[in-house]
Amino acid sequence: MKTISKIAGMRRWSEAARAKGRRVAFVPTMGCLHEGHLSLVRKARREADLVVVSIFVNPLQFGPKEDFKRYPRNLRRDAGLARREGCDALFVPSPREMYPAGYRTRVTVEGTEEVLCGRSRPGHFSGVATVVLKLVNVVWPDVLLLGQKDAQQAVVIKRMLQDLNAGVRVVVCPTVREKDGLAVSSRNSYLSADERRRALGLSRSLFLARRLVRTGERRAAVIIAGMRKVLSEAGVTDVDYLEILDAAELTPLRRLDGDVLIAAAARVGRTRLIDNVRLKV
Ligand code: PAF
C-alpha cells in the first residue's frame, strides 16, 4: 500500500492506474477506521481493480462548537487496518494541502440545510460536498463507496456528483452494527459506559419502527410516537429529530409508501448520534 500526502502525487498515481486500464474504487473517510469503513473497503475490492482510501478530518464540515479538535485521529492504526483490508493507496492530505491560503470555494446542494441534520448543523453538508468533490477531482475514481448510516450525506453526495456530471458511480453500503444493535461510529468512542447503554435507545427505536411497518402500520405519526417512547424509556431525552421521509428526495411522509427512510438523531451526554433504517414499503 502506498501512502500519499500530496495532491500531485495522488493525481500521478491515479493517472498511472487509469493509463493501465485499471478501475479505481474510492472510500473517503475521516479516519478512526472502524468495521463500517472496513466493510466499505471490502466492497470496494469487489467493485474495482484498485482501492483508494482517504483520511482527512475536514475542517469545513465542522461547526464552530463541534468536535473538530477532539475528533479521534490515529494514522498509524488506520494505515495498518487499511493495508490489511487490501487498500492500494492511502491518501492523507494535510489541511494546508486541501485548503491553501486564499482558498474560497464551497459547493452547496440546495435544500440540504432544511432537513434532518442540515437544520442543526448549518454549513455541514456544503463542507462535505466541497471536500468530496475536491477528493474526487484528485483521486478520479470510477466508483465511490459510502455508508447508509450517513443517509443524508449519501443523498447529498449522489446529487452533487450527478448534478456536476462527475461520472462517478456511487455505491451505498448497509450500516454496520455492534452485536447489540448500536450503529458503528467513530463518535461512539466518546461515550461513557452509561451513555453507551442509553445510546442503544436509538437503534431500538428504529427497530421498533421497522417492526411496526412490517406488521402493517403506515401512519408516520403513530410510528414516531412509538419511537419517542422507546427513546424516553432508554433515557435519551435530547432528541434532535425523528423523521420519516422519502429515501431519495428526503421529503417528509405522513403515510409510508415506496422507498422510505426512518431517521433519528439525538444527543447522549455531549455526543450527537445519528442512525436510520431504510425500508421498501
Ligand atoms: O463520512 C465521512 O467520514 C465524511 O463526511 C466524508 C465523506 C469523508 C467527508 O469528509
CSV table of C-alpha atoms and ligand atoms in Angstrom, one decimal:
chain,number,residue,atom,x,y,z
A,1,MET,CA,0.0,0.0,0.0
A,2,LYS,CA,1.3,3.4,-1.0
A,3,THR,CA,0.7,6.3,1.4
A,4,ILE,CA,0.4,9.7,-0.4
A,5,SER,CA,0.1,13.1,1.2
A,6,LYS,CA,0.3,15.4,-1.8
A,7,ILE,CA,-2.4,16.2,-4.3
A,8,ALA,CA,0.1,16.0,-7.2
A,9,GLY,CA,1.3,12.6,-6.0
A,10,MET,CA,-2.2,11.2,-5.7
A,11,ARG,CA,-3.0,12.5,-9.2
A,12,ARG,CA,0.1,10.8,-10.7
A,13,TRP,CA,-0.9,7.5,-9.0
A,14,SER,CA,-4.5,7.7,-10.4
A,15,GLU,CA,-3.4,8.7,-13.8
A,16,ALA,CA,-1.0,5.8,-14.0
A,17,ALA,CA,-3.8,3.4,-12.8
A,18,ARG,CA,-6.1,4.8,-15.5
A,19,ALA,CA,-3.4,4.6,-18.2
A,20,LYS,CA,-3.1,0.8,-17.4
A,21,GLY,CA,-6.9,0.5,-17.7
A,22,ARG,CA,-7.4,-0.3,-14.0
A,23,ARG,CA,-10.7,0.8,-12.4
A,24,VAL,CA,-10.4,2.7,-9.2
A,25,ALA,CA,-12.8,2.5,-6.2
A,26,PHE,CA,-12.6,5.2,-3.6
A,27,VAL,CA,-13.6,5.2,0.1
A,28,PRO,CA,-13.4,8.7,1.6
A,29,THR,CA,-13.1,8.8,5.4
A,30,MET,CA,-12.1,11.0,8.3
A,31,GLY,CA,-10.0,8.1,9.8
A,32,CYS,CA,-10.5,6.4,13.1
A,33,LEU,CA,-11.4,3.5,10.9
A,34,HIS,CA,-13.9,1.0,12.2
A,35,GLU,CA,-15.8,-2.0,10.9
A,36,GLY,CA,-18.2,0.3,8.9
A,37,HIS,CA,-15.3,1.7,6.9
A,38,LEU,CA,-13.6,-1.7,6.5
A,39,SER,CA,-16.8,-3.1,5.1
A,40,LEU,CA,-16.7,-0.3,2.5
A,41,VAL,CA,-13.1,-1.2,1.6
A,42,ARG,CA,-14.0,-4.9,1.2
A,43,LYS,CA,-16.9,-3.9,-1.0
A,44,ALA,CA,-14.6,-1.6,-2.9
A,45,ARG,CA,-12.3,-4.5,-3.7
A,46,ARG,CA,-15.2,-6.3,-5.4
A,47,GLU,CA,-16.2,-3.2,-7.4
A,48,ALA,CA,-12.9,-2.2,-9.0
A,49,ASP,CA,-9.2,-3.3,-9.6
A,50,LEU,CA,-7.7,-0.8,-7.2
A,51,VAL,CA,-8.9,0.8,-3.9
A,52,VAL,CA,-8.0,4.2,-2.6
A,53,VAL,CA,-8.9,5.2,0.9
A,54,SER,CA,-8.6,8.9,2.0
A,55,ILE,CA,-8.2,10.0,5.6
A,56,PHE,CA,-8.8,13.7,6.1
A,57,VAL,CA,-10.6,15.3,9.1
A,58,ASN,CA,-12.3,18.0,7.0
A,59,PRO,CA,-12.5,21.3,9.0
A,60,LEU,CA,-15.1,22.7,6.5
A,61,GLN,CA,-17.8,20.3,7.7
A,62,PHE,CA,-17.5,21.1,11.5
A,63,GLY,CA,-19.4,23.9,13.1
A,64,PRO,CA,-17.6,26.3,15.5
A,65,LYS,CA,-18.9,24.4,18.6
A,66,GLU,CA,-18.4,20.9,17.1
A,67,ASP,CA,-15.7,18.3,17.8
A,68,PHE,CA,-13.1,19.1,15.1
A,69,LYS,CA,-10.3,19.4,17.6
A,70,ARG,CA,-11.1,16.3,19.6
A,71,TYR,CA,-12.1,14.2,16.6
A,72,PRO,CA,-10.2,10.9,17.1
A,73,ARG,CA,-7.0,10.7,15.0
A,74,ASN,CA,-4.7,7.7,14.8
A,75,LEU,CA,-3.0,7.4,11.4
A,76,ARG,CA,-0.6,4.6,12.3
A,77,ARG,CA,-3.5,2.3,13.4
A,78,ASP,CA,-5.7,3.4,10.4
A,79,ALA,CA,-2.9,2.7,7.9
A,80,GLY,CA,-2.4,-0.8,9.4
A,81,LEU,CA,-6.1,-1.6,9.1
A,82,ALA,CA,-6.4,-0.2,5.6
A,83,ARG,CA,-3.4,-2.2,4.4
A,84,ARG,CA,-4.8,-5.4,6.0
A,85,GLU,CA,-8.1,-4.9,4.0
A,86,GLY,CA,-6.2,-4.6,0.8
A,87,CYS,CA,-6.2,-0.8,0.2
A,88,ASP,CA,-3.8,0.1,-2.6
A,89,ALA,CA,-3.3,3.8,-1.9
A,90,LEU,CA,-3.9,5.8,1.3
A,91,PHE,CA,-4.4,9.5,0.6
A,92,VAL,CA,-3.7,11.6,3.7
A,93,PRO,CA,-3.5,15.2,2.7
A,94,SER,CA,-2.9,18.0,5.3
A,95,PRO,CA,-5.5,20.8,5.8
A,96,ARG,CA,-3.0,23.1,4.2
A,97,GLU,CA,-2.7,20.9,1.2
A,98,MET,CA,-6.5,20.8,0.8
A,99,TYR,CA,-7.2,24.4,1.7
A,100,PRO,CA,-4.2,26.5,1.0
A,101,ALA,CA,-4.1,30.2,1.8
A,102,GLY,CA,-6.6,32.1,-0.3
A,103,TYR,CA,-9.0,29.1,-0.6
A,104,ARG,CA,-12.5,30.4,-1.1
A,105,THR,CA,-14.8,27.9,-2.8
A,106,ARG,CA,-17.7,26.0,-1.4
A,107,VAL,CA,-20.2,23.6,-3.2
A,108,THR,CA,-23.8,23.7,-2.0
A,109,VAL,CA,-26.6,21.3,-2.8
A,110,GLU,CA,-29.7,23.4,-2.5
A,111,GLY,CA,-32.3,22.4,0.1
A,112,THR,CA,-29.9,20.3,2.3
A,113,GLU,CA,-30.0,22.7,5.2
A,114,GLU,CA,-33.7,22.4,5.6
A,115,VAL,CA,-33.9,18.8,6.5
A,116,LEU,CA,-32.6,16.3,9.1
A,117,CYS,CA,-29.0,17.1,10.2
A,118,GLY,CA,-28.9,20.1,7.9
A,119,ARG,CA,-31.2,22.1,10.3
A,120,SER,CA,-28.9,21.7,13.4
A,121,ARG,CA,-25.6,21.7,11.5
A,122,PRO,CA,-25.6,24.7,9.2
A,123,GLY,CA,-22.9,24.5,6.6
A,124,HIS,CA,-22.1,20.9,7.4
A,125,PHE,CA,-23.3,19.4,4.1
A,126,SER,CA,-21.7,22.1,2.0
A,127,GLY,CA,-18.5,21.3,3.8
A,128,VAL,CA,-19.0,17.6,3.0
A,129,ALA,CA,-19.9,18.2,-0.7
A,130,THR,CA,-16.9,20.5,-1.1
A,131,VAL,CA,-14.4,18.1,0.2
A,132,VAL,CA,-15.8,15.1,-1.6
A,133,LEU,CA,-15.8,17.0,-4.9
A,134,LYS,CA,-12.2,18.0,-4.3
A,135,LEU,CA,-11.2,14.5,-3.4
A,136,VAL,CA,-13.0,13.1,-6.4
A,137,ASN,CA,-11.1,15.6,-8.6
A,138,VAL,CA,-7.8,14.3,-7.2
A,139,VAL,CA,-8.5,10.6,-6.9
A,140,TRP,CA,-10.5,10.4,-10.1
A,141,PRO,CA,-12.4,7.2,-9.2
A,142,ASP,CA,-14.8,5.1,-11.2
A,143,VAL,CA,-16.8,4.3,-8.1
A,144,LEU,CA,-17.3,5.9,-4.7
A,145,LEU,CA,-18.4,4.0,-1.6
A,146,LEU,CA,-20.4,5.4,1.2
A,147,GLY,CA,-22.2,4.1,4.3
A,148,GLN,CA,-26.0,4.1,4.7
A,149,LYS,CA,-25.5,5.2,8.3
A,150,ASP,CA,-24.9,8.8,7.0
A,151,ALA,CA,-28.1,8.6,4.8
A,152,GLN,CA,-28.4,12.4,4.2
A,153,GLN,CA,-24.7,12.6,3.4
A,154,ALA,CA,-25.1,9.9,0.8
A,155,VAL,CA,-28.1,11.6,-0.8
A,156,VAL,CA,-26.3,15.0,-0.9
A,157,ILE,CA,-23.1,13.5,-2.4
A,158,LYS,CA,-25.0,11.5,-5.0
A,159,ARG,CA,-27.0,14.6,-6.0
A,160,MET,CA,-23.9,16.7,-6.2
A,161,LEU,CA,-21.9,14.2,-8.4
A,162,GLN,CA,-24.9,13.7,-10.7
A,163,ASP,CA,-25.6,17.4,-11.0
A,164,LEU,CA,-22.0,18.2,-11.7
A,165,ASN,CA,-21.5,15.4,-14.2
A,166,ALA,CA,-18.7,13.8,-12.3
A,167,GLY,CA,-19.2,10.5,-14.0
A,168,VAL,CA,-18.6,8.6,-10.7
A,169,ARG,CA,-20.9,5.7,-9.7
A,170,VAL,CA,-22.0,5.8,-6.0
A,171,VAL,CA,-22.5,2.6,-4.1
A,172,VAL,CA,-24.2,3.0,-0.7
A,173,CYS,CA,-23.5,0.1,1.7
A,174,PRO,CA,-25.5,-1.1,4.7
A,175,THR,CA,-24.9,0.2,8.2
A,176,VAL,CA,-22.7,-2.0,10.2
A,177,ARG,CA,-23.9,-2.6,13.8
A,178,GLU,CA,-22.5,-3.8,17.0
A,179,LYS,CA,-23.9,-7.1,18.3
A,180,ASP,CA,-26.4,-5.2,20.5
A,181,GLY,CA,-27.6,-3.1,17.5
A,182,LEU,CA,-25.7,0.2,18.1
A,183,ALA,CA,-24.6,1.6,14.7
A,184,VAL,CA,-20.8,1.6,14.5
A,185,SER,CA,-19.5,5.2,14.5
A,186,SER,CA,-16.2,6.9,15.3
A,187,ARG,CA,-18.1,9.1,17.7
A,188,ASN,CA,-19.1,6.0,19.8
A,189,SER,CA,-15.6,6.3,21.3
A,190,TYR,CA,-16.8,9.5,23.2
A,191,LEU,CA,-19.5,7.5,25.1
A,192,SER,CA,-19.1,6.6,28.8
A,193,ALA,CA,-20.4,3.1,29.7
A,194,ASP,CA,-23.7,4.6,30.9
A,195,GLU,CA,-24.1,6.7,27.8
A,196,ARG,CA,-23.3,3.7,25.6
A,197,ARG,CA,-26.2,1.8,27.3
A,198,ARG,CA,-28.5,4.8,26.8
A,199,ALA,CA,-27.4,5.2,23.2
A,200,LEU,CA,-29.0,1.8,22.4
A,201,GLY,CA,-32.3,3.6,22.6
A,202,LEU,CA,-31.6,5.0,19.1
A,203,SER,CA,-31.3,1.6,17.3
A,204,ARG,CA,-34.1,0.1,19.4
A,205,SER,CA,-36.5,2.9,18.4
A,206,LEU,CA,-35.6,2.3,14.8
A,207,PHE,CA,-36.1,-1.5,15.1
A,208,LEU,CA,-39.5,-0.9,16.7
A,209,ALA,CA,-40.4,1.4,13.7
A,210,ARG,CA,-39.3,-1.4,11.4
A,211,ARG,CA,-41.4,-4.0,13.2
A,212,LEU,CA,-44.4,-1.7,13.2
A,213,VAL,CA,-44.1,-1.2,9.4
A,214,ARG,CA,-43.7,-5.0,8.9
A,215,THR,CA,-46.9,-5.6,10.8
A,216,GLY,CA,-48.8,-3.2,8.6
A,217,GLU,CA,-48.6,0.3,10.3
A,218,ARG,CA,-48.3,3.1,7.7
A,219,ARG,CA,-49.1,6.2,9.7
A,220,ALA,CA,-45.9,8.1,10.3
A,221,ALA,CA,-47.2,9.9,13.4
A,222,VAL,CA,-48.0,6.5,15.1
A,223,ILE,CA,-44.6,5.1,14.3
A,224,ILE,CA,-42.8,8.3,15.6
A,225,ALA,CA,-44.8,8.2,18.8
A,226,GLY,CA,-43.7,4.6,19.4
A,227,MET,CA,-40.1,5.6,18.7
A,228,ARG,CA,-40.3,8.5,21.1
A,229,LYS,CA,-41.5,6.2,23.9
A,230,VAL,CA,-38.6,3.8,23.3
A,231,LEU,CA,-36.1,6.7,23.4
A,232,SER,CA,-37.5,8.1,26.6
A,233,GLU,CA,-37.5,4.7,28.3
A,234,ALA,CA,-33.9,4.3,27.4
A,235,GLY,CA,-33.1,7.7,28.9
A,236,VAL,CA,-32.5,9.6,25.7
A,237,THR,CA,-34.2,12.9,26.3
A,238,ASP,CA,-32.3,15.3,24.0
A,239,VAL,CA,-33.8,14.2,20.7
A,240,ASP,CA,-32.8,16.3,17.7
A,241,TYR,CA,-35.2,14.7,15.2
A,242,LEU,CA,-37.3,11.6,14.5
A,243,GLU,CA,-38.4,11.7,10.9
A,244,ILE,CA,-39.9,9.5,8.2
A,245,LEU,CA,-39.1,10.6,4.7
A,246,ASP,CA,-38.9,9.5,1.1
A,247,ALA,CA,-35.4,8.0,0.9
A,248,ALA,CA,-34.3,9.6,-2.3
A,249,GLU,CA,-35.8,13.0,-2.1
A,250,LEU,CA,-35.7,13.4,1.7
A,251,THR,CA,-39.3,14.8,1.7
A,252,PRO,CA,-41.4,14.0,4.8
A,253,LEU,CA,-44.1,11.4,4.5
A,254,ARG,CA,-47.3,11.3,6.5
A,255,ARG,CA,-48.1,7.8,5.2
A,256,LEU,CA,-45.3,5.3,4.5
A,257,ASP,CA,-45.1,4.4,0.8
A,258,GLY,CA,-42.3,3.4,-1.5
A,259,ASP,CA,-38.6,3.7,-0.6
A,260,VAL,CA,-38.8,5.0,3.0
A,261,LEU,CA,-36.1,6.4,5.3
A,262,ILE,CA,-36.7,6.4,9.1
A,263,ALA,CA,-34.1,8.6,10.6
A,264,ALA,CA,-33.2,9.6,14.2
A,265,ALA,CA,-30.7,11.9,15.8
A,266,ALA,CA,-30.1,12.5,19.5
A,267,ARG,CA,-27.6,13.8,21.9
A,268,VAL,CA,-26.4,11.4,24.5
A,269,GLY,CA,-24.3,13.3,27.0
A,270,ARG,CA,-22.2,15.6,24.8
A,271,THR,CA,-22.2,13.2,21.9
A,272,ARG,CA,-24.6,13.7,18.9
A,273,LEU,CA,-25.5,10.3,17.4
A,274,ILE,CA,-27.5,9.5,14.2
A,275,ASP,CA,-29.0,6.3,12.9
A,276,ASN,CA,-31.6,5.2,10.4
A,277,VAL,CA,-33.3,2.3,8.7
A,278,ARG,CA,-34.4,2.2,5.1
A,279,LEU,CA,-37.4,0.2,4.1
A,280,LYS,CA,-39.3,-0.7,0.9
A,281,VAL,CA,-42.9,-0.3,1.7
B,1,PAF,O1,-18.4,10.4,6.3
B,1,PAF,C1,-17.3,11.0,6.5
B,1,PAF,O2,-16.4,10.4,7.1
B,1,PAF,C2,-17.1,12.3,5.9
B,1,PAF,O3,-18.2,13.1,6.0
B,1,PAF,C3,-16.5,12.3,4.5
B,1,PAF,C4,-17.5,11.7,3.5
B,1,PAF,C5,-15.2,11.5,4.4
B,1,PAF,C6,-16.2,13.7,4.0
B,1,PAF,O4,-15.3,14.4,4.9
